[in-house]
Short mmCIF file of C-alpha atoms and ligand atoms in Angstrom, two decimals:
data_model
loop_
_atom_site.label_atom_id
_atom_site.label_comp_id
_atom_site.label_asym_id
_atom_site.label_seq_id
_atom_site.Cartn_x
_atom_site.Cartn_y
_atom_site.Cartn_z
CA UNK A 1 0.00 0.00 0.00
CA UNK A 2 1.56 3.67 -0.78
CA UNK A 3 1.84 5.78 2.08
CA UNK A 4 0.88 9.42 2.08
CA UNK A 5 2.82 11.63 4.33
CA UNK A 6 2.53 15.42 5.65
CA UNK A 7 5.38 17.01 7.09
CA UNK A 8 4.89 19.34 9.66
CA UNK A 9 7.95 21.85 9.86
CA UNK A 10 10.51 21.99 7.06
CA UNK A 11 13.84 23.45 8.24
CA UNK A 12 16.85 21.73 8.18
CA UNK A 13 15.74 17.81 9.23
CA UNK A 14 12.19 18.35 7.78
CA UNK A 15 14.10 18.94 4.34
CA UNK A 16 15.99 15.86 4.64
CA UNK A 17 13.20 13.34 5.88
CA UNK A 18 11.28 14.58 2.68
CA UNK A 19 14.52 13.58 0.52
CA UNK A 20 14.86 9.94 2.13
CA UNK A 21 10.16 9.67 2.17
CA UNK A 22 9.32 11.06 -1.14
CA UNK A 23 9.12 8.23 -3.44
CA UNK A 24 11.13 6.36 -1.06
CA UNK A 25 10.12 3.23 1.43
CA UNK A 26 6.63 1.98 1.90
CA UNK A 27 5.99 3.39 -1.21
CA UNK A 28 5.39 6.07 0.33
CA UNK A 29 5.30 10.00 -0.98
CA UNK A 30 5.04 13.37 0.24
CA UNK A 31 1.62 14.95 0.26
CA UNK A 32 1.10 17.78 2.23
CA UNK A 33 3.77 20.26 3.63
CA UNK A 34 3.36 22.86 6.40
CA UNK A 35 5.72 25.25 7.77
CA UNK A 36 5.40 28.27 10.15
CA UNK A 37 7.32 29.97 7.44
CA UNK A 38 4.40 30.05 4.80
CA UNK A 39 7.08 31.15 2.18
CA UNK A 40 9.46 28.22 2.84
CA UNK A 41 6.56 25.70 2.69
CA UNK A 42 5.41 26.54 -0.59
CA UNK A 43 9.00 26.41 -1.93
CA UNK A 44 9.77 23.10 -0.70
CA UNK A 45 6.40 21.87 -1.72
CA UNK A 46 7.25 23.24 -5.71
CA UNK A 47 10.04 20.73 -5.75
CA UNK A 48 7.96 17.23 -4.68
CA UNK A 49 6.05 15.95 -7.71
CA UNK A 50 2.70 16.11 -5.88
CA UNK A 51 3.17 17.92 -2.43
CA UNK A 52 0.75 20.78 -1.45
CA UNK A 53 1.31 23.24 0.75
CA UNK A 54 -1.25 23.85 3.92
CA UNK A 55 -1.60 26.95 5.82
CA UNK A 56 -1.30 25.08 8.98
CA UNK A 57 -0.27 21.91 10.38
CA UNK A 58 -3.87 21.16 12.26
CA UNK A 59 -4.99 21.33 8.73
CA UNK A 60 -2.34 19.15 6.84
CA UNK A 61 -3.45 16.43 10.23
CA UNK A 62 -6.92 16.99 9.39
CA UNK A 63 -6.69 16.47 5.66
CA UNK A 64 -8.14 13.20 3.95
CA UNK A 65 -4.77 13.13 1.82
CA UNK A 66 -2.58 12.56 3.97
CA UNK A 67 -2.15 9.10 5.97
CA UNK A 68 0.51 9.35 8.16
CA UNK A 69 2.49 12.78 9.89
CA UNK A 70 5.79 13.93 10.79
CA UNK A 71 6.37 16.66 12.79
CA UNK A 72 9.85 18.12 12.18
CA UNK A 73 9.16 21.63 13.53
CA UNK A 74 10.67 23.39 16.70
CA UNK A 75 10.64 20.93 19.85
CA UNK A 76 8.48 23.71 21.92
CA UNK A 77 5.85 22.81 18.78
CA UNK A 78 5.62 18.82 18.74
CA UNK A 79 2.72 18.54 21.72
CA UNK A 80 -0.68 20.22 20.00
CA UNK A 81 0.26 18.50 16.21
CA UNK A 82 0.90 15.19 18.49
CA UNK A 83 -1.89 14.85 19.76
CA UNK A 84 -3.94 16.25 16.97
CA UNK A 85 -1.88 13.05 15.17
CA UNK A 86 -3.47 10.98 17.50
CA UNK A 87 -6.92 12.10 17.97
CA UNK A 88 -7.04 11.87 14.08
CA UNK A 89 -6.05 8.18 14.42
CA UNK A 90 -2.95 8.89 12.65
CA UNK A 91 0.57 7.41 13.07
CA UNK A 92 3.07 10.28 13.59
CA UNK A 93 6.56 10.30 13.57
CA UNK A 94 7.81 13.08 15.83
CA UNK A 95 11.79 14.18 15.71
CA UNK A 96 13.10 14.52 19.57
CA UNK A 97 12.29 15.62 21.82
CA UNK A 98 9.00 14.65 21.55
CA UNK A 99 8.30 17.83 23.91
CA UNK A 100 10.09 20.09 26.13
CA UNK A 101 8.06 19.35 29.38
CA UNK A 102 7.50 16.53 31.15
CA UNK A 103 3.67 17.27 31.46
CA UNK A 104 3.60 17.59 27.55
CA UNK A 105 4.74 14.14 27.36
CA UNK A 106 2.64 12.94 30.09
CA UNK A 107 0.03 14.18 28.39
CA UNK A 108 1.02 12.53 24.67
CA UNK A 109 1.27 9.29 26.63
CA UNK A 110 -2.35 9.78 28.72
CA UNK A 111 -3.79 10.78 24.95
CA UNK A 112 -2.61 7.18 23.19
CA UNK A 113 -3.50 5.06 25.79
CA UNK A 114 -7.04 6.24 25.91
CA UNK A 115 -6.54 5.89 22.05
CA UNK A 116 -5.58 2.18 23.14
CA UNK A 117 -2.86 1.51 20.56
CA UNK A 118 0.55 3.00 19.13
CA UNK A 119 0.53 5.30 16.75
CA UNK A 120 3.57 7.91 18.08
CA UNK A 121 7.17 6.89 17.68
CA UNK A 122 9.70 9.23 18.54
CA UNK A 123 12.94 10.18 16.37
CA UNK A 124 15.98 8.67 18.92
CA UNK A 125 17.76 7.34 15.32
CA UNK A 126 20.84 6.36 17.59
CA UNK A 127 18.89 2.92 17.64
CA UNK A 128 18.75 2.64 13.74
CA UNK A 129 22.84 3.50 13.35
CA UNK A 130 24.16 -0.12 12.17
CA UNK A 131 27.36 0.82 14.41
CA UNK A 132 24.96 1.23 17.45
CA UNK A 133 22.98 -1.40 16.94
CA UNK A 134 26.55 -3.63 16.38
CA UNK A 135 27.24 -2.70 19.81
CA UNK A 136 24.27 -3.34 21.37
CA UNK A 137 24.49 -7.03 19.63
CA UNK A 138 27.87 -7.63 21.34
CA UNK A 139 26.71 -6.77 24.63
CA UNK A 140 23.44 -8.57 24.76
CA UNK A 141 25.30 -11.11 23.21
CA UNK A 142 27.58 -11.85 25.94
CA UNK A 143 30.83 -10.85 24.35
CA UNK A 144 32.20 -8.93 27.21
CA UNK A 145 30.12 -10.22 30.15
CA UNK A 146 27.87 -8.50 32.17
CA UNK A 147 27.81 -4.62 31.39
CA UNK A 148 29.42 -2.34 34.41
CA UNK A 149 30.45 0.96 32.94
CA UNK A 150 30.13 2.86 30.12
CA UNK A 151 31.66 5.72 28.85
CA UNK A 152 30.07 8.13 26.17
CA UNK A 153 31.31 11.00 24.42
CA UNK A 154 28.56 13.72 22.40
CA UNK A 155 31.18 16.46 21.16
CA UNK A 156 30.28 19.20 18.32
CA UNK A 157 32.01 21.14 16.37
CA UNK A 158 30.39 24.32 16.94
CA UNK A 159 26.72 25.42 17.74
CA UNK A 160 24.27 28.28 16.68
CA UNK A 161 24.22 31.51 18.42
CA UNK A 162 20.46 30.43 20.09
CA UNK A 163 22.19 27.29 21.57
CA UNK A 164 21.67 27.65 25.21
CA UNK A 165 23.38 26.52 28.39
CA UNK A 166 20.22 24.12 28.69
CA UNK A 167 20.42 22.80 25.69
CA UNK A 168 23.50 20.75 26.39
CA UNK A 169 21.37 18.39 28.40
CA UNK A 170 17.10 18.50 26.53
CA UNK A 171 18.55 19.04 23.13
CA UNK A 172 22.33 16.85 23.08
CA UNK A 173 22.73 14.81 25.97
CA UNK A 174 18.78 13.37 25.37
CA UNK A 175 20.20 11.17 22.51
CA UNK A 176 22.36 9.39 25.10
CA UNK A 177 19.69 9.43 27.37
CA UNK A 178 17.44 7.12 25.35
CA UNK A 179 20.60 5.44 23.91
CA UNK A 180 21.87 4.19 27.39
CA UNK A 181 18.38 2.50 28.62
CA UNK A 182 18.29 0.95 25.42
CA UNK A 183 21.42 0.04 25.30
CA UNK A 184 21.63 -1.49 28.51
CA UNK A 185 18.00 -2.27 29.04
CA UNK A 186 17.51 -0.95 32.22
CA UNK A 187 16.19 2.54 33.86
CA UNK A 188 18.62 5.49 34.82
CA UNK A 189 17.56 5.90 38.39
CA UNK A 190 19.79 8.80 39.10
CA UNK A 191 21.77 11.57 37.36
CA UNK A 192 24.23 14.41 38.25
CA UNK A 193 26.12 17.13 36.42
CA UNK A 194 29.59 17.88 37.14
CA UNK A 195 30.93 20.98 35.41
CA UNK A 196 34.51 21.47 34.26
CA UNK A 197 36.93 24.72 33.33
CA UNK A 198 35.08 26.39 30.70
CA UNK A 199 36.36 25.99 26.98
CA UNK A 200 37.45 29.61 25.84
CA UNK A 201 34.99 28.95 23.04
CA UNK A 202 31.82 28.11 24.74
CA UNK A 203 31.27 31.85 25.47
CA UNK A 204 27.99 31.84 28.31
CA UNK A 205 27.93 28.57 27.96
CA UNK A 206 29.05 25.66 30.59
CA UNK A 207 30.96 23.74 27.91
CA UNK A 208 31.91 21.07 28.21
CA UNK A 209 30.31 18.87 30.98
CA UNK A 210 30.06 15.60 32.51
CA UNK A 211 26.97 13.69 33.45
CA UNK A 212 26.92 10.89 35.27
CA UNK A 213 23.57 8.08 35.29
CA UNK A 214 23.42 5.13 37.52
CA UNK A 215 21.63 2.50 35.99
CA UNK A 216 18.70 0.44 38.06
CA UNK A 217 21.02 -2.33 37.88
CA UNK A 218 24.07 -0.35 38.88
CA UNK A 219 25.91 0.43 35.92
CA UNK A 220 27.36 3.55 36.31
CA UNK A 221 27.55 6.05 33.08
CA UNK A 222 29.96 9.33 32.10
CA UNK A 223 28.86 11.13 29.23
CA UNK A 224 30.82 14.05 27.91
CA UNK A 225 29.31 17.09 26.46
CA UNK A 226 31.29 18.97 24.64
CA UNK A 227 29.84 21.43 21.78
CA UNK A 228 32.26 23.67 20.83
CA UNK A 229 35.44 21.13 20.39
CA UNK A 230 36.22 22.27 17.05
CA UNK A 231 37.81 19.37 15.31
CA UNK A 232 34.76 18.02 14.13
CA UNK A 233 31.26 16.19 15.47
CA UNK A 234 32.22 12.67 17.48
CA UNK A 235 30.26 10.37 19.26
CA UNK A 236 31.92 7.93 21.54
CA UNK A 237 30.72 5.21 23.44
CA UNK A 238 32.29 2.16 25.01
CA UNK A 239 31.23 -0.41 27.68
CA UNK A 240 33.29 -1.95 29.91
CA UNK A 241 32.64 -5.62 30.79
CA UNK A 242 33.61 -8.19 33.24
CA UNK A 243 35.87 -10.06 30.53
CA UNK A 244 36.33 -7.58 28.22
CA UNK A 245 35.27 -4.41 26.33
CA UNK A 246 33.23 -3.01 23.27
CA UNK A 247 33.30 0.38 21.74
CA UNK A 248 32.25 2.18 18.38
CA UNK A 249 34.71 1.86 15.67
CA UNK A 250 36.06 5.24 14.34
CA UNK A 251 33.62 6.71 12.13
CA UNK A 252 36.30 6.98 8.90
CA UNK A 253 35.69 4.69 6.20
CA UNK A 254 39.73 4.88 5.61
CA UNK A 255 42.75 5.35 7.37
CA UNK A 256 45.84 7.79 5.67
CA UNK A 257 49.59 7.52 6.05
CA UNK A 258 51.36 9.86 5.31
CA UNK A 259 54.81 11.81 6.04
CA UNK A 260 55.29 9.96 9.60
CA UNK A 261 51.25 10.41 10.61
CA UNK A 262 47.86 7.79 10.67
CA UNK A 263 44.96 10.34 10.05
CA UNK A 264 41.38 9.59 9.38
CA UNK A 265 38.63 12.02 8.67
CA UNK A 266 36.16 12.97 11.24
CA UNK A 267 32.80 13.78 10.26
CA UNK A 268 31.63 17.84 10.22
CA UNK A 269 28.49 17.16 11.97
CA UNK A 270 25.36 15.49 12.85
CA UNK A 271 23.98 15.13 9.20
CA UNK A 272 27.27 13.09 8.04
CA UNK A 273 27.96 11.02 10.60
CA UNK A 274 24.03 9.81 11.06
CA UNK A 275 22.86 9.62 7.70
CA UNK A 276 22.46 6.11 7.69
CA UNK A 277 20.66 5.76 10.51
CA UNK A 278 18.29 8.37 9.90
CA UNK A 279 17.88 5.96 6.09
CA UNK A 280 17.07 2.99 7.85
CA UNK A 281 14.80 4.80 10.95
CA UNK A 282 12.46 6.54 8.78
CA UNK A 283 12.31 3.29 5.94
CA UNK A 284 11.40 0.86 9.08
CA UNK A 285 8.88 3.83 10.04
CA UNK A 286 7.56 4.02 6.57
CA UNK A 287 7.69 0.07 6.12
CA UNK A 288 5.56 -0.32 9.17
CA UNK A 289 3.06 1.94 9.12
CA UNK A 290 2.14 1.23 5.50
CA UNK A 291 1.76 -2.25 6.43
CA UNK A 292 -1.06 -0.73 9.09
CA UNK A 293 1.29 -2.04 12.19
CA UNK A 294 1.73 0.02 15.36
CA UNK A 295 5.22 1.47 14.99
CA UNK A 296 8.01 -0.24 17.00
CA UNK A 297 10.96 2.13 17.16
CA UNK A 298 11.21 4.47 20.29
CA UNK A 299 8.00 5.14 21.41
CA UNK A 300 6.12 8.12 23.41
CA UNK A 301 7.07 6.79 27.08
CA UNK A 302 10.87 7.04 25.75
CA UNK A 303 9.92 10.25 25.12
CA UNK A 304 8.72 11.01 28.27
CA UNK A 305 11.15 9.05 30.35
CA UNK A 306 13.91 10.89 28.67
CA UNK A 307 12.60 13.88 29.33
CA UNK A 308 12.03 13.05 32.84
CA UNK A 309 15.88 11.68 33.29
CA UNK A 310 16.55 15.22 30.98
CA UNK A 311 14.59 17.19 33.89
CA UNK A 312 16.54 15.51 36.20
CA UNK A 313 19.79 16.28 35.07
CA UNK A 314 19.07 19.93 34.49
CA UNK A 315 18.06 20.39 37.93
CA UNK A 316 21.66 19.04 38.88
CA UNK A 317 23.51 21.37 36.21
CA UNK A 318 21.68 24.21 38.26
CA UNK A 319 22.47 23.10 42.00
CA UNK A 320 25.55 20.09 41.43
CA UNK A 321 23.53 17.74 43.41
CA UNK A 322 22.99 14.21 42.80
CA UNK A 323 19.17 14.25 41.44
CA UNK A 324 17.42 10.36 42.10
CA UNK A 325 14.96 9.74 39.52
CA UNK A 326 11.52 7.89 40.05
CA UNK A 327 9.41 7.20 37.46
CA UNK A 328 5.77 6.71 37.18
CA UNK A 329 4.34 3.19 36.59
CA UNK A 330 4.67 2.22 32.68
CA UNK A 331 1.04 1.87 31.26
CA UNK A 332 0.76 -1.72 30.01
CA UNK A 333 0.63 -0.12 25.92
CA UNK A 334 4.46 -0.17 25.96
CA UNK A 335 5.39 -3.53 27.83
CA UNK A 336 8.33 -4.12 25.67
CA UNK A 337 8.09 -6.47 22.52
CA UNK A 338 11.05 -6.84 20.02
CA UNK A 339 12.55 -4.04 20.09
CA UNK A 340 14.21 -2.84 17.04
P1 NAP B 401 14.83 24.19 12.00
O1 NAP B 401 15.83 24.12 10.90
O2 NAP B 401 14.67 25.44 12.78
O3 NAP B 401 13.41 23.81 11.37
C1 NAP B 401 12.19 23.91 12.08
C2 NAP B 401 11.13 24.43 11.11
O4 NAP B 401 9.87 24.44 11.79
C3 NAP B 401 11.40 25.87 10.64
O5 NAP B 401 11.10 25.98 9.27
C4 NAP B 401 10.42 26.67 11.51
O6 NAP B 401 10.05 27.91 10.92
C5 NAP B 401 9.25 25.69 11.56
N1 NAP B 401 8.30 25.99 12.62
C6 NAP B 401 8.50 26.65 13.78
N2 NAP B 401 7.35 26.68 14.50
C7 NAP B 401 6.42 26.00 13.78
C8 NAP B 401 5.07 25.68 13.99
N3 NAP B 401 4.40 26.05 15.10
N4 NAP B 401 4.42 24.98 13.02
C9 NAP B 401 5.06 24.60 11.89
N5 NAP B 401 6.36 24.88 11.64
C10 NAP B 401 7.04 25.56 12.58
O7 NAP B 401 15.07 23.04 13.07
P2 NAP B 401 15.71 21.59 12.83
O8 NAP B 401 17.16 21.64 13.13
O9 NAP B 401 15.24 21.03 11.54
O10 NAP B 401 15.07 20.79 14.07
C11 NAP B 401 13.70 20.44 14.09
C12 NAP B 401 13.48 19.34 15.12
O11 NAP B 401 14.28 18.21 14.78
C13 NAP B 401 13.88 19.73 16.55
O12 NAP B 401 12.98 19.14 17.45
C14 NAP B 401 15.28 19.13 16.70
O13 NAP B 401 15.61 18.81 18.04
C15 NAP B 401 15.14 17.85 15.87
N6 NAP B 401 16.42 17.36 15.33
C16 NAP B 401 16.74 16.06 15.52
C17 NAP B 401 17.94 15.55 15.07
C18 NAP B 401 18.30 14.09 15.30
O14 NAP B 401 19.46 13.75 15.21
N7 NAP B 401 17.34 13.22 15.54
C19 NAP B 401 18.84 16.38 14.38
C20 NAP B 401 18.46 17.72 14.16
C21 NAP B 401 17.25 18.20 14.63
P3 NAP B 401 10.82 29.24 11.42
O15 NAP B 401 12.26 29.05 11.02
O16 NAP B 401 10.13 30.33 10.69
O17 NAP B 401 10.65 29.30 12.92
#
């Protein structure tokens, strides 16, 4: 069956989920576009063989044309088109974070139970990079023994002038957030922000930082934020085992020697070092839904735990304190299945 899309919000990721959906898996195509930016809408709509543009994004929900939504607009946004997703009875894929408050995910997740099946899944696309999901293999798999530390690195290059000292945690540290309870299948039950000498580059910001998440089962995390590194955009992770250990590969798809040096490249950013996983998150999206299945990637309780363990490390950022974390019973809708 084809699947008809509407994007919701088409800046910089909204542009490149229409690229890798338009005429792409499922069969499916882009429909409808809407964009706060009426302008920019219409102009990405002129280059998709049969997109329209809507005035609004309750309106592209609403309309009979278009199946299933994505909502790639500002995180502050996602909440009212999520749930308008939902009361329509349409799937909708929703970049992270699926929103910035804890009671805007509570209430996503209140609005699709009492819809009584899944229709939200939530864009954490570490879980779709084949590196990633190598990793995770090896651990579940036994190859290092039981899990007991792991350490994760999230460094940019540079980031815009609105980046604030917040963001470091809701907006970067998030994606290890969700990566980390899937990764080692258990709940963060408490987080805490240490804060080092300030990079000369990070102007008001606290750049970098280190937070640290216990695990339910006692593995103990350190994740690095650093955003203004320069060098280029890494992402580190390795566990540490009780026989052994297991950590991403570097990025580079080749190694140079040259004049007495081993170099390899390092991506620039985000787009080039994830573009794979953001191919094989939206086809599985796109495969399922078209095949009228409840999506199975991350769904709106990872949303709203992560924004809870988020919450929790912000408050630590502001006072240093370690923060315990208690979350609220997990409504029976998203009793883990296979998880992708
Ligand atoms: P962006 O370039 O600013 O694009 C957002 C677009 O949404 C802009 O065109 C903006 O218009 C529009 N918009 C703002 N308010 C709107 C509203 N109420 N209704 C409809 N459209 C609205 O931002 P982006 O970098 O693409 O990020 C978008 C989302 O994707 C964020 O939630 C971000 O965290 C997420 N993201 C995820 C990843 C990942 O790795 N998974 C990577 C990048 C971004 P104006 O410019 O006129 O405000």
């Amino acid at each position: 069956m084809a699947l008809d899309v509407g994007v919701i919000g088409v800046g910089m990721i909204g542009q490149e989920h229409i690229r890798r959906l338009d005429g792409g898996p499922g069969g499916s195509r882009v429909v409808a576009v809407a964009d706060a930016d009426a302008e920019r809408a219409a102009a990405v709509a002129g280059q998709l063989p049969v997109a329209k543009a809507l005035p609004t994004g309750e309106e592209l929900i609403a309309s009979d044309a278009v199946d299933a939504v994505v909502v790639t607009s500002w995180g502050p946004t996602h909440e009212p088109y999520v749930l308008a997703a939902v009361a329509a009875g349409k799937p909708v894929f929703c970049e992270k974070p699926l929103a910035t408050t804890q009671e805007s995910c509570r209430r996503i997740v209140e609005a699709e139970v009492a819809a009584g099946r899944r229709l939200v899944q939530v864009g954490f696309n570490r879980r779709y990079d084949p590196a990633h999901r190598a990793l995770k293999q090896a651990v579940d798999g036994g190859a290092i023994g039981a899990p007991l530390l792991v350490h994760c690195a999230h460094r940019n290059a540079s980031v815009p002038p609105h980046y604030t000292r917040e963001m470091s945690i809701a907006d970067t540290a998030i994606h290890e957030i969700d990566e980390l309870r899937w990764l080692v299948g258990q709940e963060i039950v408490a987080a805490q922000v240490f804060t080092a000498r300030k990079s000369s580059r990070g102007g008001q910001l606290q750049d970098p930082l280190l937070v640290l998440l216990e695990m339910a089962d006692g593995v103990l995390v350190d994740v690095e934020v650093s955003v203004n590194i320069h060098y280029g955009y890494e992402i580190r992770c390795e566990v540490s085992g009780e026989t052994g250990t297991v950590e991403l590969a570097e990025p580079a798809p080749v190694t140079i020697r040259r004049e007495g040096t081993v170099a390899g490249l390092v991506p620039a950013d985000w787009r080039e070092r994830f573009a794979l996983s953001y191919d094989i998150e939206l086809r599985e999206w796109a495969d399922t839904v078209a095949a009228a299945r409840p999506p199975q990637g991350p769904s709106a309780w990872d949303g709203y735990v992560a924004q809870i363990v988020s919450d929790a490390a912000l408050r630590s950022l502001s006072d240093g304190a370690r923060v315990a974390i208690e979350l609220p019973p997990r409504p029976d809708l998203y009793t883990p299945t296979a998880t992708p």
